PDB file of C-alpha atoms and ligand atoms in Angstrom:
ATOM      1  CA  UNK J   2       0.000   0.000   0.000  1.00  0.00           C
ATOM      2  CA  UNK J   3       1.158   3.421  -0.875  1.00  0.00           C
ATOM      3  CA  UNK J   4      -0.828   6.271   0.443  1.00  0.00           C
ATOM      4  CA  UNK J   5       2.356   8.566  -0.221  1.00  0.00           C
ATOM      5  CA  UNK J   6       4.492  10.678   2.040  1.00  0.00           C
ATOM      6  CA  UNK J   7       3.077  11.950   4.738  1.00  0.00           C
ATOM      7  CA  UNK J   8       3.888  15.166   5.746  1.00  0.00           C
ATOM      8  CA  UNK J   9       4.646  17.096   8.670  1.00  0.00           C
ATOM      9  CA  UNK J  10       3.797  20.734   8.953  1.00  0.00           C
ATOM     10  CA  UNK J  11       6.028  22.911  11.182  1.00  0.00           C
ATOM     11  CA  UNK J  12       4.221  25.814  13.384  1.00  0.00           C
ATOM     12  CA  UNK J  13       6.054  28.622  14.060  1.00  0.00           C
ATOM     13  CA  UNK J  14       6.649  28.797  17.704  1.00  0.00           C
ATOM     14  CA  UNK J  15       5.853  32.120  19.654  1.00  0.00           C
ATOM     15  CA  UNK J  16       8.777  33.627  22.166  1.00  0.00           C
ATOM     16  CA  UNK J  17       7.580  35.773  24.550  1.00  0.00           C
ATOM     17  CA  UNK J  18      10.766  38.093  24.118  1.00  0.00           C
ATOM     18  CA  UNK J  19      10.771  41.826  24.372  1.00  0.00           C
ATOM     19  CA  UNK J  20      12.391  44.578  26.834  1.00  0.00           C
ATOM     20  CA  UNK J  21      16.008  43.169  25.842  1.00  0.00           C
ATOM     21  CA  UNK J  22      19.049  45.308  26.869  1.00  0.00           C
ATOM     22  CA  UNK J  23      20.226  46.638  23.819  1.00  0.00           C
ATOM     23  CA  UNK J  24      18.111  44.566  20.973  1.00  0.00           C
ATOM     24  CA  UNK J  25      15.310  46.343  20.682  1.00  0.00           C
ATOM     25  CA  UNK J  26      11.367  45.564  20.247  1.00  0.00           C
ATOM     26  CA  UNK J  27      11.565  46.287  16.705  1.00  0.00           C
ATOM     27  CA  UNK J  28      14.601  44.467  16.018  1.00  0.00           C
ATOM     28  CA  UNK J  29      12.944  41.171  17.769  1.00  0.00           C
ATOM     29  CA  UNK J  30       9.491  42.081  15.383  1.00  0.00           C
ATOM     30  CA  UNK J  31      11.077  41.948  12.419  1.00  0.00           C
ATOM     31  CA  UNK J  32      13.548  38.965  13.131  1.00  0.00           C
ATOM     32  CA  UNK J  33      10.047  36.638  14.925  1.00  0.00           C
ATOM     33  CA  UNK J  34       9.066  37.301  10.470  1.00  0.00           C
ATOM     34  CA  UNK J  35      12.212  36.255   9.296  1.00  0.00           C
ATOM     35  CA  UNK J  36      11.870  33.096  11.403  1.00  0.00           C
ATOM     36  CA  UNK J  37       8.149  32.484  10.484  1.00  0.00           C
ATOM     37  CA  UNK J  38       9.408  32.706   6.962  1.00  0.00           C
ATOM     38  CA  UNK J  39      11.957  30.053   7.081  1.00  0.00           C
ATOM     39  CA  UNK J  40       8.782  27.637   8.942  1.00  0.00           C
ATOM     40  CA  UNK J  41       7.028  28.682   6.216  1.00  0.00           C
ATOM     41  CA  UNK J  42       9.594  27.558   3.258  1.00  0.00           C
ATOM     42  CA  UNK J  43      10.050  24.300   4.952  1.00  0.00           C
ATOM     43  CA  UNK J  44       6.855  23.624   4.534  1.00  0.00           C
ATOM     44  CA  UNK J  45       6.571  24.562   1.034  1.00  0.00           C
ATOM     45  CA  UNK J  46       9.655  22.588   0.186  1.00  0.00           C
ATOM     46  CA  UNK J  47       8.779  19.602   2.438  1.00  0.00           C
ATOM     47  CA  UNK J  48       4.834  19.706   0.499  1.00  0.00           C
ATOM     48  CA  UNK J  49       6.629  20.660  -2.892  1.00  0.00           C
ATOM     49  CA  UNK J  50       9.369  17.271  -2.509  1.00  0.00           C
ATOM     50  CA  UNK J  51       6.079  15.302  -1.106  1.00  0.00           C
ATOM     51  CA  UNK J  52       4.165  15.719  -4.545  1.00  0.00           C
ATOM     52  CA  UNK J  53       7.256  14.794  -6.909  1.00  0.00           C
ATOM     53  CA  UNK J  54       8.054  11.500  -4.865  1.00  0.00           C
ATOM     54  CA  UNK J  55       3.909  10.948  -4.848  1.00  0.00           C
ATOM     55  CA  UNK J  56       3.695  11.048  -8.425  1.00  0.00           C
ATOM     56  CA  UNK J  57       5.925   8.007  -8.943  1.00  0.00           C
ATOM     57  CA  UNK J  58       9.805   7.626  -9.235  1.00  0.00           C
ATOM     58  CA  UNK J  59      12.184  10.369  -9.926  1.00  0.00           C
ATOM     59  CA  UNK J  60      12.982  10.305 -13.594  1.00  0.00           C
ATOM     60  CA  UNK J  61      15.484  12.481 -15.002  1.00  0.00           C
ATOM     61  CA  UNK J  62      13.220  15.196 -15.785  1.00  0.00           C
ATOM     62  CA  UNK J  63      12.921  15.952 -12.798  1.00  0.00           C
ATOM     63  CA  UNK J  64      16.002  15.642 -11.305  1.00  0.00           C
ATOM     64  CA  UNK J  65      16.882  19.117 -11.627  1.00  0.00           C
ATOM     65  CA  UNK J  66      13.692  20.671  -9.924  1.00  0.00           C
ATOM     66  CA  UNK J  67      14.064  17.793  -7.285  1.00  0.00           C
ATOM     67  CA  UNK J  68      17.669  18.466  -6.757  1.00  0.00           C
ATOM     68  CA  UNK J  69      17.202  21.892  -6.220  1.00  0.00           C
ATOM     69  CA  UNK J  70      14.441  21.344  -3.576  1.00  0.00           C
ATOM     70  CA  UNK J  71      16.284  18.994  -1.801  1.00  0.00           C
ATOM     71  CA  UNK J  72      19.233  21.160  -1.559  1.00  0.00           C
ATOM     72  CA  UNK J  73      17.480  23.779  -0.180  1.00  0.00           C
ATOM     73  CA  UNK J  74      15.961  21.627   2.847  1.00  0.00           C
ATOM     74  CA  UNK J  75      19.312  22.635   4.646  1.00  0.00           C
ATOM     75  CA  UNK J  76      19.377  26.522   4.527  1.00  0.00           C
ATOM     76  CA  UNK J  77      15.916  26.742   5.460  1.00  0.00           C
ATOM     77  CA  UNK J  78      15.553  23.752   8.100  1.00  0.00           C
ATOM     78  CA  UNK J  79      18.405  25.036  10.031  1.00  0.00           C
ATOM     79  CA  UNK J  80      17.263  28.858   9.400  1.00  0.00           C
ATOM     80  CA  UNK J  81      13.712  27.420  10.901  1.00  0.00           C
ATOM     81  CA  UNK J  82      15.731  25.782  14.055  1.00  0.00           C
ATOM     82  CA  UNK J  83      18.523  27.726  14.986  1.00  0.00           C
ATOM     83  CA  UNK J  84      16.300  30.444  15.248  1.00  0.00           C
ATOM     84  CA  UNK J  85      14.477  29.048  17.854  1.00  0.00           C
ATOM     85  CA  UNK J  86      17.437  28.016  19.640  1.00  0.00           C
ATOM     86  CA  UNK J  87      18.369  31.645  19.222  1.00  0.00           C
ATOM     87  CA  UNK J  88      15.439  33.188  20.500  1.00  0.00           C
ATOM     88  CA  UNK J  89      15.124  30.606  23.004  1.00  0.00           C
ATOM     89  CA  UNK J  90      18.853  31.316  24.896  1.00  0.00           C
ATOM     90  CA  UNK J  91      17.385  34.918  25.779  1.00  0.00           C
ATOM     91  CA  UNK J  92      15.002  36.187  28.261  1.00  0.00           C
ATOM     92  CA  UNK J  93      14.501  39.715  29.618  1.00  0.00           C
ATOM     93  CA  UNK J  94      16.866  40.162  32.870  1.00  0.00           C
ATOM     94  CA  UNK J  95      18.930  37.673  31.250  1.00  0.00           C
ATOM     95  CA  UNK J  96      22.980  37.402  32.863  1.00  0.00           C
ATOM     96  CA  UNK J  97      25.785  38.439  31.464  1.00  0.00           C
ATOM     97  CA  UNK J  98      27.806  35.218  32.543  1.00  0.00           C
ATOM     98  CA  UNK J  99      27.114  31.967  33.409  1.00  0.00           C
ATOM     99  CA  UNK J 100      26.546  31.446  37.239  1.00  0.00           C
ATOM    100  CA  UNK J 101      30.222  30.153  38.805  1.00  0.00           C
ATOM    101  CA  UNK J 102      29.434  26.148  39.810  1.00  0.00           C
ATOM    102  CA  UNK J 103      26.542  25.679  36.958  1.00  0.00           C
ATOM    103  CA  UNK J 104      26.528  22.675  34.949  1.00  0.00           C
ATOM    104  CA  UNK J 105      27.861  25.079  31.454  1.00  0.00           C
ATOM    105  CA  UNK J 106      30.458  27.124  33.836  1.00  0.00           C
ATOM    106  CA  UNK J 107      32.369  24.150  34.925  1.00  0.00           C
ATOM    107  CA  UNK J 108      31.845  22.138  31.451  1.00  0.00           C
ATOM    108  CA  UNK J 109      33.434  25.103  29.876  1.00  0.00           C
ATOM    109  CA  UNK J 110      36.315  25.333  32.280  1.00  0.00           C
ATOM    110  CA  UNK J 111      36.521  21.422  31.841  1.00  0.00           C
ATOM    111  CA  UNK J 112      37.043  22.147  28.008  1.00  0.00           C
ATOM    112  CA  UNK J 113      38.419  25.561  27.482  1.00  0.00           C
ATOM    113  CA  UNK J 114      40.788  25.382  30.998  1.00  0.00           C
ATOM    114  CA  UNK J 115      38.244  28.258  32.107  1.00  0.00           C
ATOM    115  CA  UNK J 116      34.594  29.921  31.254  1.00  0.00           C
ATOM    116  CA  UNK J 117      37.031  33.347  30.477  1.00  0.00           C
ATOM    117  CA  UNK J 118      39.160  31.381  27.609  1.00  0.00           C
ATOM    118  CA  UNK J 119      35.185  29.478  26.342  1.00  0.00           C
ATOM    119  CA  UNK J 120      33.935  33.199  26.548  1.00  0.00           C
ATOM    120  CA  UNK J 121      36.496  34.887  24.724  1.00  0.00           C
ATOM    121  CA  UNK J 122      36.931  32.000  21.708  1.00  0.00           C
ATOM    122  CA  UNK J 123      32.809  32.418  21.712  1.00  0.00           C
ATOM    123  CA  UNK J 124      32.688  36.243  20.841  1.00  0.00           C
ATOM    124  CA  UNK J 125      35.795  35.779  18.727  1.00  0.00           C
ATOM    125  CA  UNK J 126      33.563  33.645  16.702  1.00  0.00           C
ATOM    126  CA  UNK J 127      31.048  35.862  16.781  1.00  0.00           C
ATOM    127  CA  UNK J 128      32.816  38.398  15.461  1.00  0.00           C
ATOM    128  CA  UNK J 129      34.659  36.831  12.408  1.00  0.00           C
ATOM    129  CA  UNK J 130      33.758  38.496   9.038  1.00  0.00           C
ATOM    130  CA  UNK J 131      30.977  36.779   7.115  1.00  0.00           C
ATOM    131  CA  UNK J 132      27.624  36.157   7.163  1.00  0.00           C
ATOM    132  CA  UNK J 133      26.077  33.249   9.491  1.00  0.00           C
ATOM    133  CA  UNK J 134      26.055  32.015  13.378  1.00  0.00           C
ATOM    134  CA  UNK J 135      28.372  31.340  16.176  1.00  0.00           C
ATOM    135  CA  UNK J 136      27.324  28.035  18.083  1.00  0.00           C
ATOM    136  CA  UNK J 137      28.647  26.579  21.139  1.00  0.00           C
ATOM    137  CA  UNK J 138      27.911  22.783  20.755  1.00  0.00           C
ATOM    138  CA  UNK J 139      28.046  19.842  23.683  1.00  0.00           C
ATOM    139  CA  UNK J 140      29.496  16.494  22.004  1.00  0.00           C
ATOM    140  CA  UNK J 141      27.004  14.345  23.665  1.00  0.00           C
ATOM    141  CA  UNK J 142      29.637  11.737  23.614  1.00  0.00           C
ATOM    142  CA  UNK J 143      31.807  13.073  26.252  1.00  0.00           C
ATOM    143  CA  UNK J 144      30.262  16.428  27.624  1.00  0.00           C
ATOM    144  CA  UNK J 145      32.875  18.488  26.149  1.00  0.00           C
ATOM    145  CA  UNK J 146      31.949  22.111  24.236  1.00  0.00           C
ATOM    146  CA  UNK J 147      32.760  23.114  21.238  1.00  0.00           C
ATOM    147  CA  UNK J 148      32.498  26.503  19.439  1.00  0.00           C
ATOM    148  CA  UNK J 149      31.786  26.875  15.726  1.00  0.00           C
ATOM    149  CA  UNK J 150      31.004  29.434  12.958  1.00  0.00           C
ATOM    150  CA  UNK J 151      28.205  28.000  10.674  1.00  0.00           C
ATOM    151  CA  UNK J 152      27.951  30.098   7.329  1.00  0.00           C
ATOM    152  CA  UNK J 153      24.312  30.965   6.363  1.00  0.00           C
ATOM    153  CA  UNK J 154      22.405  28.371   8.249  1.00  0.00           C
ATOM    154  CA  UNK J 155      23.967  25.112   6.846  1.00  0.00           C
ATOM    155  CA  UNK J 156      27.723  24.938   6.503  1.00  0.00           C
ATOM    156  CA  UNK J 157      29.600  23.939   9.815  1.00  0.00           C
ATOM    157  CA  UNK J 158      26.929  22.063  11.727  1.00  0.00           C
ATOM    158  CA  UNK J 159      28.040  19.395  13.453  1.00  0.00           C
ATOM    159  CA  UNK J 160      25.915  16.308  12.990  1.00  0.00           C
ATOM    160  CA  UNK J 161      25.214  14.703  16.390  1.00  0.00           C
ATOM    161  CA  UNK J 162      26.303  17.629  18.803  1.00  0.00           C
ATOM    162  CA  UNK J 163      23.816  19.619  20.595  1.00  0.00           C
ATOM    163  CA  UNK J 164      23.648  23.151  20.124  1.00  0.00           C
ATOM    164  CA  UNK J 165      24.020  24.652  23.288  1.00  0.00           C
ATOM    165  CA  UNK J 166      23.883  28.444  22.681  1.00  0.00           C
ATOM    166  CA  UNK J 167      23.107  30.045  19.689  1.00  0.00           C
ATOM    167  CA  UNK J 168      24.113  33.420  18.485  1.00  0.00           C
ATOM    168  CA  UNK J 169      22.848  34.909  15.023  1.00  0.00           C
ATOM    169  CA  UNK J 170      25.227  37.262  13.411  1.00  0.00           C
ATOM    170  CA  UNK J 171      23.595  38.008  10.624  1.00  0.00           C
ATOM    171  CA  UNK J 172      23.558  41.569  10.000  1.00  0.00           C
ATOM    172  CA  UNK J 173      19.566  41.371  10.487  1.00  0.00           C
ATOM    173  CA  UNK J 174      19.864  40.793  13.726  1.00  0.00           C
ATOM    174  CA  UNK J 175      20.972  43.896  14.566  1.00  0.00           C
ATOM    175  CA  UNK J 176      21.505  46.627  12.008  1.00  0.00           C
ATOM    176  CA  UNK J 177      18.424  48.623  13.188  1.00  0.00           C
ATOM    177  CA  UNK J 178      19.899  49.181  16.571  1.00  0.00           C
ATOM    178  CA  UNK J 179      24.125  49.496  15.421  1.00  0.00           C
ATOM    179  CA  UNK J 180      26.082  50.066  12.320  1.00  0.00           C
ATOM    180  CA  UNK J 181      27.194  46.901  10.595  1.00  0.00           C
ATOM    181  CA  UNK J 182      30.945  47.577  12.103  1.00  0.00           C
ATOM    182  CA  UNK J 183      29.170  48.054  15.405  1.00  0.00           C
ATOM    183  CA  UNK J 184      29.048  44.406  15.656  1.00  0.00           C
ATOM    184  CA  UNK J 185      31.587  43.802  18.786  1.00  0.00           C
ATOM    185  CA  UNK J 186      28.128  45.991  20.468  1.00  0.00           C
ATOM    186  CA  UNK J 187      25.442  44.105  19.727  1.00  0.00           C
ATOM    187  CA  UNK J 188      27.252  41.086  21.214  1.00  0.00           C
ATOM    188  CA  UNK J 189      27.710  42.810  24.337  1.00  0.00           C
ATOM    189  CA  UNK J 190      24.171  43.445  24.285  1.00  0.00           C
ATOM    190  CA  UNK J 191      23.218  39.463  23.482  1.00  0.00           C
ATOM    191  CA  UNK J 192      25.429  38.507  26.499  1.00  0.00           C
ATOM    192  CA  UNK J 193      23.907  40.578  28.888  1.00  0.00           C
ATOM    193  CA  UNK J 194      20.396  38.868  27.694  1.00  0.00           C
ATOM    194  CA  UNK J 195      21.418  35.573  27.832  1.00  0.00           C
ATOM    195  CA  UNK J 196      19.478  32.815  29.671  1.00  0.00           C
ATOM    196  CA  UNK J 197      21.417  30.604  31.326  1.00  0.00           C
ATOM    197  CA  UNK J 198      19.155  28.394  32.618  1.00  0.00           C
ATOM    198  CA  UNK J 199      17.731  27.517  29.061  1.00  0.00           C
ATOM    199  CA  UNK J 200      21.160  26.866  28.103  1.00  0.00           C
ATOM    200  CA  UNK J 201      21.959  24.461  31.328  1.00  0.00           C
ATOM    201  CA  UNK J 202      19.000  22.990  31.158  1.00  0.00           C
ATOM    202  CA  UNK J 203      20.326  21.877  26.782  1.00  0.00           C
ATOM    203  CA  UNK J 204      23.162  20.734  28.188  1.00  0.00           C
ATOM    204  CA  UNK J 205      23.415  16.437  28.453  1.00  0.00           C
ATOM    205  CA  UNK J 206      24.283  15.146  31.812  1.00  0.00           C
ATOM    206  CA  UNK J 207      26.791  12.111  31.660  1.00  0.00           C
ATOM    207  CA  UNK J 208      27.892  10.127  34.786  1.00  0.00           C
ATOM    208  CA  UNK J 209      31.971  10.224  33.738  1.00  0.00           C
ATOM    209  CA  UNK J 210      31.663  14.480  32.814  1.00  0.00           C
ATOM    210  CA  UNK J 211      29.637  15.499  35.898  1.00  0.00           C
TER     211      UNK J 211
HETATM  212 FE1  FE2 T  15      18.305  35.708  12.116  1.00  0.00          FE
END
């Protein structure tokens, strides 16, 4: 029996975010319809992919249109989940650091030698030239953190690890509130909103890292 793909469609999820220090309302307005647009492409694509393969096999008429689909699945899946990873790492009367003795402080000083060295290899990555996200990932493996750029949405995940704190650096995320050199600022800003407990509670607890 084939009663063809069945599909699943994503809702975009509401974040009750505003009264940041330093990102303001407006910013967070705008960026909540960037992120309900990439929900909305995945859909499309997902329902788009769901009628080709329906229709029978994949001849090589349509490889191109399928191909193209398919390849497209990446920037706007991860532009549909990192964004809610994003948004979900701040709060209003967030903390600038991580509490000393929480479960990221001392895996970050179990990684990095101390949170200080994590913290300033994080906003390095934040700040390198391009267009795309700095990520602090857990290998659930082992506990340890890592810290990554990703370019766009798609290039530099790491398949497997868990993202653990998300920072967009696209230029959206902060151009109506600093210059596009202003950069090293609006990081300052997303530190001092940061979450901490959302990020703790992301973070896998093994037996042999606790
Ligand atoms: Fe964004």
């Amino acid at each position: 029996m084939n009663s063809g793909m069945s599909l699943t469609e994503y809702k975009a999820k509401q974040f009750n975010l505003s009264g940041l220090n330093g990102i303001s309302d407006k910013t967070l307005e705008i960026h909540f319809k960037l992120y309900e647009g990439y929900v909305t492409n995945t859909n499309t694509l997902n329902r788009k992919i769901a009628d080709l393969v329906n229709k029978g096999p994949i001849g090589a008429d349509d490889m191109p249109v399928y191909s193209e689909l398919v390849r497209r699945l990446g920037f706007e899946y991860n532009g549909m989940v990192l964004h809610e990873y994003y948004f979900g790492n701040m709060k209003q009367g967030g903390a600038e650091d991580a509490a000393s003795g929480s479960a990221f402080f001392k895996a970050a000083e179990r990684t990095f030698g101390s949170y200080e060295n994590w913290k300033q290899h994080f906003v390095g990555v934040g700040k390198m030239r391009g267009v795309g996200w700095a990520i602090c990932y857990q290998d659930p493996s082992n506990g340890q953190l890592s810290n990554h750029w990703v370019t766009l949405h798609e290039e530099g995940n790491i398949a497997g690890y868990r993202p653990v704190l998300v920072m967009d650096v696209w230029e959206h995320a902060f151009l109506l509130d600093y210059k596009p050199a202003e950069r090293p600022k609006y990081i300052e800003a997303f530190f001092s909103n940061i979450d901490w407990e959302a990020v703790n509670g992301r973070l896998v607890t093994l037996s042999s890292a606790s």
